[in-house]
Tab-separated table of C-alpha atoms in Angstrom:
chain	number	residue	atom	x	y	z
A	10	UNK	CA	81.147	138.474	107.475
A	11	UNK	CA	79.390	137.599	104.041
A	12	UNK	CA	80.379	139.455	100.766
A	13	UNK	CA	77.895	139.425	97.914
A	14	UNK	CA	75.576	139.166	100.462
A	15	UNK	CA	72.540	140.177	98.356
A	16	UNK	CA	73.740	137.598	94.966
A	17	UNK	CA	72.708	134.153	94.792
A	18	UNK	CA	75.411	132.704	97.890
A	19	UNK	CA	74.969	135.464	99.986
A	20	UNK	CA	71.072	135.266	100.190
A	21	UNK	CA	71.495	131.678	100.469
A	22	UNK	CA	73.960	132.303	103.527
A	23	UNK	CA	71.454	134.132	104.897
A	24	UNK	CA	68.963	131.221	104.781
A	25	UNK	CA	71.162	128.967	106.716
A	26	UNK	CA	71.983	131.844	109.077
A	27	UNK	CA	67.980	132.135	109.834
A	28	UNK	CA	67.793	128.647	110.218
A	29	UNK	CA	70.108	128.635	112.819
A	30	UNK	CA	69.730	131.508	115.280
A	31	UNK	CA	71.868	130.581	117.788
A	32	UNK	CA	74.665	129.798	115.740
A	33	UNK	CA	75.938	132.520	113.824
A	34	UNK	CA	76.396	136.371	114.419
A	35	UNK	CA	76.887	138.090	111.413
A	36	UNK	CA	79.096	140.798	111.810
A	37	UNK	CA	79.618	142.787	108.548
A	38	UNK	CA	77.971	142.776	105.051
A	39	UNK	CA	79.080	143.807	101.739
A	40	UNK	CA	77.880	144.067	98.539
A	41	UNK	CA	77.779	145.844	94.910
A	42	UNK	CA	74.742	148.167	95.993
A	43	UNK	CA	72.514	147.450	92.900
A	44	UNK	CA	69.919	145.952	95.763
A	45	UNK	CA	70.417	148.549	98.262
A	46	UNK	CA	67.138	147.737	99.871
A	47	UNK	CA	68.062	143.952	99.872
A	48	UNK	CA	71.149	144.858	101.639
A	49	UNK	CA	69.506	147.407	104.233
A	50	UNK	CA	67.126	144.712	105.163
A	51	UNK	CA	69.951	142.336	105.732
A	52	UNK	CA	71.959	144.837	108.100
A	53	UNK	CA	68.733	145.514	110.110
A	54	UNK	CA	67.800	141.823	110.754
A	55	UNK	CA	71.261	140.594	111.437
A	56	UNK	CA	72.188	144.034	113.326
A	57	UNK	CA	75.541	144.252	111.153
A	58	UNK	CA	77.856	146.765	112.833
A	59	UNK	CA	79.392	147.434	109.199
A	60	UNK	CA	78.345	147.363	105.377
A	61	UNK	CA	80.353	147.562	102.899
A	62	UNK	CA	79.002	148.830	99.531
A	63	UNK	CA	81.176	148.495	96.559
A	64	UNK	CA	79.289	151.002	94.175
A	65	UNK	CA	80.562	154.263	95.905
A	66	UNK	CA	77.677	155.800	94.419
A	67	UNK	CA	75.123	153.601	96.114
A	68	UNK	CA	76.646	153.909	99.375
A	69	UNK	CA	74.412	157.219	100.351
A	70	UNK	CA	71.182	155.456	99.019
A	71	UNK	CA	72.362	152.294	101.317
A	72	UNK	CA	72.959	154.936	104.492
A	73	UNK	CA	69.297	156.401	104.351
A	74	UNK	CA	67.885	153.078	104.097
A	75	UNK	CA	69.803	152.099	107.009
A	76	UNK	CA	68.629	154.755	108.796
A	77	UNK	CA	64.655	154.526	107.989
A	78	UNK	CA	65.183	150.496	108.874
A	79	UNK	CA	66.871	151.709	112.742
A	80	UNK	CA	70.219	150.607	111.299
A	81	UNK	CA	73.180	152.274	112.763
A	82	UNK	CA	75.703	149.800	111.135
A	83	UNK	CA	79.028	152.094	109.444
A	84	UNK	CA	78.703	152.332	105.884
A	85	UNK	CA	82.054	151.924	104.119
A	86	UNK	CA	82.020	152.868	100.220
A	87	UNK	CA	83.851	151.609	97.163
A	88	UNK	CA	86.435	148.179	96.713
A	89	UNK	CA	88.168	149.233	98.993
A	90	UNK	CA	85.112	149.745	101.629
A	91	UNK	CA	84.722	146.428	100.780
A	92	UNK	CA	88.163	144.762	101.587
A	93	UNK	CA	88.032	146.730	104.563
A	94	UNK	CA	85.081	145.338	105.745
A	95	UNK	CA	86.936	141.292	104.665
A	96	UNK	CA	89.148	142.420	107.287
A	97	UNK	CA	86.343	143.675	110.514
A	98	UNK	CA	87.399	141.526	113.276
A	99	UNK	CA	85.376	137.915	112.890
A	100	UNK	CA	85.848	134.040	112.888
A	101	UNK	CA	85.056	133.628	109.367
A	102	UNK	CA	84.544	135.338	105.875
A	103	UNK	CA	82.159	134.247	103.503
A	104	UNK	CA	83.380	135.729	100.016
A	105	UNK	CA	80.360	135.554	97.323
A	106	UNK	CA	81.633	138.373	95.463
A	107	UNK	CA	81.037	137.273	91.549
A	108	UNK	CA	83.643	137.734	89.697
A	109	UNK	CA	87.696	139.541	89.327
A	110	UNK	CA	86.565	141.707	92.088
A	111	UNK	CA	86.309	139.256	94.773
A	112	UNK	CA	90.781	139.235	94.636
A	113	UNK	CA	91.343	142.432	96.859
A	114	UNK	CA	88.974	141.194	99.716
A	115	UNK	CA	90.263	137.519	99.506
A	116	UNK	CA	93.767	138.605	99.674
A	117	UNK	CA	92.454	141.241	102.797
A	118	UNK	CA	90.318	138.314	104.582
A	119	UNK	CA	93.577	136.145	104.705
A	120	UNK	CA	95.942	138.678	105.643
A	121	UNK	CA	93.778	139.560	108.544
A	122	UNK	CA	94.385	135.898	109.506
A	123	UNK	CA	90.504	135.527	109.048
A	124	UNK	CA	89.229	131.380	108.142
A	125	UNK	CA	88.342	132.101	104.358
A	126	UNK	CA	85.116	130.273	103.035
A	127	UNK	CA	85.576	130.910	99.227
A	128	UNK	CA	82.988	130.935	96.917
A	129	UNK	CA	84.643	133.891	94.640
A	130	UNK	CA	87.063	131.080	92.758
A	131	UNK	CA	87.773	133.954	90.296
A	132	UNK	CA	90.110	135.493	93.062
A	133	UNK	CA	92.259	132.343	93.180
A	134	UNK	CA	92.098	131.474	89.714
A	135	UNK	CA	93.163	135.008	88.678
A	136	UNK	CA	95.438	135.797	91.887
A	137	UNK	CA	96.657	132.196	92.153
A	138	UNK	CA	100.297	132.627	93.542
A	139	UNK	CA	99.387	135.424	95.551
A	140	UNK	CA	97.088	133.687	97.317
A	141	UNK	CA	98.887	130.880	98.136
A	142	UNK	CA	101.657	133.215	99.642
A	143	UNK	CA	98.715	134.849	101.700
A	144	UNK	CA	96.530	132.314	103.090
A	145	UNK	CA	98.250	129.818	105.977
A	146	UNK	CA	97.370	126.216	106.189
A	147	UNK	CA	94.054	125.554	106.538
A	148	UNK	CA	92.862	128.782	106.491
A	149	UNK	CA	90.649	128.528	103.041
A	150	UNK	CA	87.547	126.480	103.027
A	151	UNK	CA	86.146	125.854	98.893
A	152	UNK	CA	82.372	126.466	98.870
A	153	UNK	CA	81.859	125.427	95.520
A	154	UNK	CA	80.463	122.417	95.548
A	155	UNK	CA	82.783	120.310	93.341
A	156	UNK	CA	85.695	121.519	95.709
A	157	UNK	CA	83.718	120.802	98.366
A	158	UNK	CA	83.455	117.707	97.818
A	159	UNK	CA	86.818	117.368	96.350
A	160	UNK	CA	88.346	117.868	99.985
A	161	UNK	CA	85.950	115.198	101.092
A	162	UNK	CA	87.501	112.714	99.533
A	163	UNK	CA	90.342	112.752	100.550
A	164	UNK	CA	90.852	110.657	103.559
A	165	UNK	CA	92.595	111.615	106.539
A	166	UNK	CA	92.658	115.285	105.436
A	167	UNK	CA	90.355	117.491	107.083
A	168	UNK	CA	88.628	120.285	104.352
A	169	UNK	CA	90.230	123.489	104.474
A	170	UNK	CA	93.606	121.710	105.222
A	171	UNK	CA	94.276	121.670	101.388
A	172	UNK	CA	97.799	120.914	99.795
A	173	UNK	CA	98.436	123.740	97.615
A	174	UNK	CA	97.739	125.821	100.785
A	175	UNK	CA	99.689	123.908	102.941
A	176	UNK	CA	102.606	123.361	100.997
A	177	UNK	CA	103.754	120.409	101.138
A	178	UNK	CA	101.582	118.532	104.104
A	179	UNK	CA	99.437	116.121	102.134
A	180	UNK	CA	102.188	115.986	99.116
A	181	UNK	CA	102.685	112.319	100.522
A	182	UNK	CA	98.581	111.289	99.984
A	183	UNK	CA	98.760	113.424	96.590
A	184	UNK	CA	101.004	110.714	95.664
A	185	UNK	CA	97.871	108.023	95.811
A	186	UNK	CA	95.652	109.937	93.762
A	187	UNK	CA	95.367	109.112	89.942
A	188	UNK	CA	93.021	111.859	89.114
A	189	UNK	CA	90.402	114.157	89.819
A	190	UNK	CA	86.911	113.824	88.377
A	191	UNK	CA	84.928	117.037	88.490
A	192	UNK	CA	81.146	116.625	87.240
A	193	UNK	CA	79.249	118.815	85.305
A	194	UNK	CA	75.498	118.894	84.701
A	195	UNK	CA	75.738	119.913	81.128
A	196	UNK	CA	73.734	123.073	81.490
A	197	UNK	CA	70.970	124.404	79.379
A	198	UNK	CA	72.434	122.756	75.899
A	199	UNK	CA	73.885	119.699	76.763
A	200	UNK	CA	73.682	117.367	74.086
A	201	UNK	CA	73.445	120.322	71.633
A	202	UNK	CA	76.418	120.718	68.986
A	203	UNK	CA	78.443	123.792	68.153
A	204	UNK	CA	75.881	124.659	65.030
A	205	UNK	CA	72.611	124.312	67.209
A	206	UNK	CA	74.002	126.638	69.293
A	207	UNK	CA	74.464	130.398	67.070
A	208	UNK	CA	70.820	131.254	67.355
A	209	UNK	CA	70.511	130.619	71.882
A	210	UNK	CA	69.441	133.450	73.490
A	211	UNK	CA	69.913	134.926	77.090
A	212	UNK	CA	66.658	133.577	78.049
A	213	UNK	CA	68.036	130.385	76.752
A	214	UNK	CA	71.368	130.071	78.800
A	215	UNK	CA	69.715	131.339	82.222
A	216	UNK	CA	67.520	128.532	82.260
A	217	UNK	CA	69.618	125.895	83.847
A	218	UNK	CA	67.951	122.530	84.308
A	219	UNK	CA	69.404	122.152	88.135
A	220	UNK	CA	70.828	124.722	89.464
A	221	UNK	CA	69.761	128.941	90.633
A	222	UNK	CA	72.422	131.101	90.184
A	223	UNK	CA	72.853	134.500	89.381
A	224	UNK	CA	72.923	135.245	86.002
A	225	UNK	CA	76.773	135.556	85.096
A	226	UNK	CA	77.869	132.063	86.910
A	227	UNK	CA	74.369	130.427	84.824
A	228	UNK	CA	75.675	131.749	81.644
A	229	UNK	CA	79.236	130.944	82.655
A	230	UNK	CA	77.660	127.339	83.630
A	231	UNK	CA	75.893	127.393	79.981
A	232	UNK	CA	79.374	127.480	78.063
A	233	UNK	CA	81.442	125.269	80.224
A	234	UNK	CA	83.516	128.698	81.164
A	235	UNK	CA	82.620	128.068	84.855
A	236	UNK	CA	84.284	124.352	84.373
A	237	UNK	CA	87.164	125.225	83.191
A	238	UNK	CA	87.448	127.689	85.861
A	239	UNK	CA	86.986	125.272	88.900
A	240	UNK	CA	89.587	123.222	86.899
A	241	UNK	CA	92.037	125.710	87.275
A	242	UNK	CA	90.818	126.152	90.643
A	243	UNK	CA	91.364	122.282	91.985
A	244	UNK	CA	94.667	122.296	90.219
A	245	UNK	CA	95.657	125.582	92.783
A	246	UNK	CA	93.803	123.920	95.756
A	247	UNK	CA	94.906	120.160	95.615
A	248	UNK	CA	98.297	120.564	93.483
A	249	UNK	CA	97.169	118.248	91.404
A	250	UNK	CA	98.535	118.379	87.572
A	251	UNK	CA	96.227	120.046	85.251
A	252	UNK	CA	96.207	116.948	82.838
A	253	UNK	CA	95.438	114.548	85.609
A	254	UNK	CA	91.795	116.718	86.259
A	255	UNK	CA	88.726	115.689	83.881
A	256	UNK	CA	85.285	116.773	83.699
A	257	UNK	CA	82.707	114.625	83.597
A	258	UNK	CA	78.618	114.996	82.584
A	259	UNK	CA	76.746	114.308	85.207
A	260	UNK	CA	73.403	115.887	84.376
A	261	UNK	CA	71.403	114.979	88.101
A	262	UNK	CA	74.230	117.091	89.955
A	263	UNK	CA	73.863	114.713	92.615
A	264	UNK	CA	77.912	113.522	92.587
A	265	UNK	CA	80.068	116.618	93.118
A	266	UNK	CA	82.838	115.577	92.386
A	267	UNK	CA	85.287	112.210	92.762
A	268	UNK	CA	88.495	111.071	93.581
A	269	UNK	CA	89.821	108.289	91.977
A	270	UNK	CA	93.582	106.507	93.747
A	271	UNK	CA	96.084	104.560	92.233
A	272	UNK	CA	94.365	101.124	93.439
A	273	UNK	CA	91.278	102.052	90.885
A	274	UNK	CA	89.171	103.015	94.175
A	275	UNK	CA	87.148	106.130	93.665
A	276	UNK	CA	85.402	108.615	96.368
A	277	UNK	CA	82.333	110.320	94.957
A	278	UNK	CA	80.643	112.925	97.032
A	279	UNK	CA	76.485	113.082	96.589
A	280	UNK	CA	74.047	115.427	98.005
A	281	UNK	CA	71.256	116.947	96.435
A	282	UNK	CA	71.705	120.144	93.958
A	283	UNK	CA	71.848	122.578	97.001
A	284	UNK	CA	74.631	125.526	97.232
A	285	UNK	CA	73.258	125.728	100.910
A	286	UNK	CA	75.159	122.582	101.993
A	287	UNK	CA	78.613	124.076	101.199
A	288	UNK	CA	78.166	127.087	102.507
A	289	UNK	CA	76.667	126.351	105.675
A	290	UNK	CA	79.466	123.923	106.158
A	291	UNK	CA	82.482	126.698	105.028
A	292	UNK	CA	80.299	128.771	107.749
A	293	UNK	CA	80.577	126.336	110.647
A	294	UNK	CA	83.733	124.313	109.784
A	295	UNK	CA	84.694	122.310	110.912
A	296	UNK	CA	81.338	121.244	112.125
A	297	UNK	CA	78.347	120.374	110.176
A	298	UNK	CA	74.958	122.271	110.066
A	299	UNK	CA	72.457	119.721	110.557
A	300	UNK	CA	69.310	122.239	108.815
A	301	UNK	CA	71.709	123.272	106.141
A	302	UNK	CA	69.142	120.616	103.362
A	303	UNK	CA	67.958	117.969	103.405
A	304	UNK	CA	69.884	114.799	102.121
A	305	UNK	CA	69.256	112.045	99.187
A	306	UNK	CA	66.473	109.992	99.340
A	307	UNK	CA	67.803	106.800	99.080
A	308	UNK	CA	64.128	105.303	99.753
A	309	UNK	CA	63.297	106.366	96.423
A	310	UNK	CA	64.506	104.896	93.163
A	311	UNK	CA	66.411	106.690	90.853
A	312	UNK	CA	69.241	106.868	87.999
A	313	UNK	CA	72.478	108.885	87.794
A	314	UNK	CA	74.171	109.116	84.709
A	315	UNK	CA	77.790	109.933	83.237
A	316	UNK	CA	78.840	110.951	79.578
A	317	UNK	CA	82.008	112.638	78.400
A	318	UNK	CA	82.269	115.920	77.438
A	319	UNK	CA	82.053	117.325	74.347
A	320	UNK	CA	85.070	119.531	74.118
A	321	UNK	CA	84.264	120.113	69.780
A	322	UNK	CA	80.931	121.963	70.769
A	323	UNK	CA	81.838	123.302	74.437
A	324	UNK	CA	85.991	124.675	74.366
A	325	UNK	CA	86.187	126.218	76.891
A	326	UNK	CA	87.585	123.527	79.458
A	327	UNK	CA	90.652	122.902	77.156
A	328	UNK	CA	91.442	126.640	76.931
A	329	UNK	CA	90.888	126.461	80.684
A	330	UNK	CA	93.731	124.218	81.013
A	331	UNK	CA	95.908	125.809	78.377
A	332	UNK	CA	95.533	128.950	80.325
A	333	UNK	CA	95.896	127.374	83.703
A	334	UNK	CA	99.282	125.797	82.370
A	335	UNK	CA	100.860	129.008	80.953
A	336	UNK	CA	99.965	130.535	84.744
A	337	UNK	CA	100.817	134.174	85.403
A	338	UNK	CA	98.413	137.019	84.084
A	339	UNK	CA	96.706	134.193	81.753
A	340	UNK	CA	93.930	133.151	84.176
A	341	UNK	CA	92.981	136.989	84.652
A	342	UNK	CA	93.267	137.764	80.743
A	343	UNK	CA	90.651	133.893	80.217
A	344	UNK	CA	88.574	135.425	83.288
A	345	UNK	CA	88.155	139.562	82.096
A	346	UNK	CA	87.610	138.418	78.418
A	347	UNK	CA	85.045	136.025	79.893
A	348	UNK	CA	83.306	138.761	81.805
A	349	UNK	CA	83.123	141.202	78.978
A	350	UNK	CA	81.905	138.482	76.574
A	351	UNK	CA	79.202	137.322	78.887
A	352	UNK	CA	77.903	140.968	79.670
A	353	UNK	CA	77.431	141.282	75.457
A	354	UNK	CA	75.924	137.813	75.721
A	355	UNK	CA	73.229	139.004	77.792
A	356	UNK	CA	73.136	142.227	76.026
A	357	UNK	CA	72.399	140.639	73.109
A	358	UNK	CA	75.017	142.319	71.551
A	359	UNK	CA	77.451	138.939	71.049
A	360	UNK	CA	75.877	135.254	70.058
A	361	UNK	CA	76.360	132.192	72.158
A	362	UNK	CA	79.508	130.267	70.985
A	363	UNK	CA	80.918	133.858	70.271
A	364	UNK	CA	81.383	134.009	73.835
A	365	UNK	CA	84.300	131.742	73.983
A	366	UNK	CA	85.513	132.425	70.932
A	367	UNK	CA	86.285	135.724	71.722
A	368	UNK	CA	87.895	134.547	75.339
A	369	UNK	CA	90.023	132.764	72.777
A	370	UNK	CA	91.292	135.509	70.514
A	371	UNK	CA	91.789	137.358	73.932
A	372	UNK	CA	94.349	134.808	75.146
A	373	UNK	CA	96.074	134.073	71.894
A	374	UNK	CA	96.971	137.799	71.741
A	375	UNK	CA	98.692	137.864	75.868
A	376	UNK	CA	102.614	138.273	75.361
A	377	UNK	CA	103.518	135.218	77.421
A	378	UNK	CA	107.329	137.089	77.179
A	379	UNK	CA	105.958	140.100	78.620
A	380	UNK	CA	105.002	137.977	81.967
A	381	UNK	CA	106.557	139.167	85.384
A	382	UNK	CA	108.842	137.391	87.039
A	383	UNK	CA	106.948	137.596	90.512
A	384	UNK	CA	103.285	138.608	89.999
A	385	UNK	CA	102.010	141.264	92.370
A	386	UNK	CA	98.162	142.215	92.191
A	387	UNK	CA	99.102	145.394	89.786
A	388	UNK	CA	100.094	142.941	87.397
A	389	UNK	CA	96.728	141.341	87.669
A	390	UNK	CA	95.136	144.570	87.618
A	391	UNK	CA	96.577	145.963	84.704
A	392	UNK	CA	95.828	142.197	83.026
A	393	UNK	CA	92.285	142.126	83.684
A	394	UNK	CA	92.493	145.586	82.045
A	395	UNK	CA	93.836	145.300	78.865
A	396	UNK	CA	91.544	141.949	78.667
A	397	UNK	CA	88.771	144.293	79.007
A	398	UNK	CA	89.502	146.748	76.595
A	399	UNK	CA	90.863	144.036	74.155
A	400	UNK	CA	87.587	142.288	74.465
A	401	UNK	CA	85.576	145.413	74.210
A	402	UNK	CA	87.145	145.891	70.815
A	403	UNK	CA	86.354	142.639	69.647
A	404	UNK	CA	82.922	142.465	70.637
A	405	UNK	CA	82.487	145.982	68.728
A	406	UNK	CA	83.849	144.667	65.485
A	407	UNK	CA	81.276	141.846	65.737
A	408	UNK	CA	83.865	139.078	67.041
């Protein structure tokens, strides 16, 4: 099953599922419905018996072009087509879904016992104890890259078998670790200070020197948002302590990620700038896909660089961990105000560093003493609501 199959991980899943013929079956496909053609192609070439489309009002369009293409897969309409369809009978599901909506199929993938390869770290980030209480051990392989490779380096535990999910099974090796070092490339503006940054446009942030993404994690990737998002998201997946996670510039994307243990040893993980590894390996694990790309030419010389971060010009990591430490509805308010900022952003309706600022403003105004006791997904809902709105209003008054 792959959700968000026509966005920048599903398509990509579908490259290493063409490059492999005999390996995978694809079952089930679901996505927003904004590429309806996209997404009737991919149901008549992979013979999906079900598609999922989450705009209910794209779901007719979807049908007939199903039908012209021979196509007699079930259409299922809306989010809650979609989490239906995390839950069709399968060995694994791919979740590419961008963004808050990615929770409800997540949370449906791992309560249908299904092996979770997660690329939609909104849905943990926002949903983290939830989660947790759903998935069993092992059952959640990170796709993004620095996670990835974070689970690589630690010895002797397999990915997917990750301590946060498996209470309490690695707490032993967590012991050894000093930190973790998740790399950055910088983006679009590294090097750039907060002032050189009011007058970047759209066209600006979406043209990121390494990577191709879609246009929300680019711009997320742009600010540093996405960073302090996968922090959050290693600090749910590894139990390590927020303030024992730093991000590091690493502007080759080559190193992933690192480990470093309490004997000053450090495990990097290096492959070249290529979602496609990841995900073919979250598809197969725990085996390998030996076309997923191709691997670092060490015949050829070359130079990778580090440099700190600079938190002055790009905030948004340390509000990351400020909102990761205050836990509860906090990650969904950082991620909603995020999403609404980012949409202005490339609506030209909100500048650059306004972006952040206003995820800010969002998150100083959450009553902490208003938090739930036990947070069920209506509390997240209602969050990511008010976040909305809240940002909405902000962005209107020229925040």
């Amino acid at each position: 099953m792959i959700l968000g199959s026509t966005g920048s991980i599903g398509t990509q899943a579908m490259e290493v599922v063409r490059a492999e013929p005999g390996r995978f079956r694809v079952r089930a496909l679901a996505a927003g419905g904004g590429r309806a053609g996209l997404l009737a192609d991919q149901a008549a070439e992979t013979g999906a018996e079900a598609v999922a489309v989450a705009d209910p009002d794209r779901a007719a369009e979807v049908a007939r072009l199903l039908a012209e293409r021979g196509s007699t897969a079930k259409v299922l309409a809306g989010p809650e087509g979609v989490a239906e369809a995390a839950s069709w009978e399968c060995d694994v599901v791919l979740n590419g879904i961008t963004g808050a909506l990615g929770l409800e199929s997540t949370l449906a993938a791992l309560r249908a016992g299904r092996l979770l390869a997660l690329a939609n770290k909104e849905s943990l980030i926002i949903g983290g104890p939830l989660v947790r209480a759903a998935a069993q051990p092992g059952q959640v392989v990170p796709v993004d890259s620095e996670h990835f490779a974070l689970a690589q380096c630690y010895p002797r535990v397999p990915a997917g078998e990750l301590a946060s999910l498996a209470q309490g099974q690695v707490q032993a090796r967590v012991q050894d670790v000093r930190r973790l070092v998740i790399t950055a490339s910088g983006g679009p503006f590294r090097g750039r200070g907060r002032d050189a940054l009011a007058g970047v446009g759209p066209e600006d942030a979406l043209n990121h020197p390494t990577w191709s993404m879609g246009p929300v994690i680019t711009v997320n990737s742009a600010s540093l948002v996405n960073k302090g998002l996968e922090v959050i998201e290693a600090h749910l997946l590894f139990d390590v302590p927020l303030e024992r996670i730093e991000v590091v510039v690493h502007p080759q994307s080559v190193v992933h990620s690192m480990v470093e243990y309490t004997d000053g040893s450090t495990l990097a993980q290096a492959s070249p700038p290529s979602m496609r590894i990841p995900i073919a390996y979250g598809m197969s694990w725990p085996h390998r896909v030996g076309a997923a790309a191709p691997p670092v030419d060490w015949t050829r010389a070359q130079t990778w660089t580090f440099e700190p971060l600079d938190h002055e010009a790009f905030p948004a990591v340390r509000l990351a961990c400020e909102v990761g430490a205050a836990g509860g509805t906090a990650p969904a308010v950082y991620n909603a105000a995020n999403e609404e900022a980012v949409d202005a952003f490339l609506g030209r309706r909100l500048s650059f560093p306004a972006i952040v600022d206003t995820v800010a403003q969002v998150v100083s105004e959450r009553h902490a003493a208003d938090e739930p006791e036990e947070l069920t997904p209506e509390d997240v809902r209602a969050a990511d609501a008010w976040a909305r709105s809240r940002a909405r209003e902000l962005i209107a008054r020229g925040a």
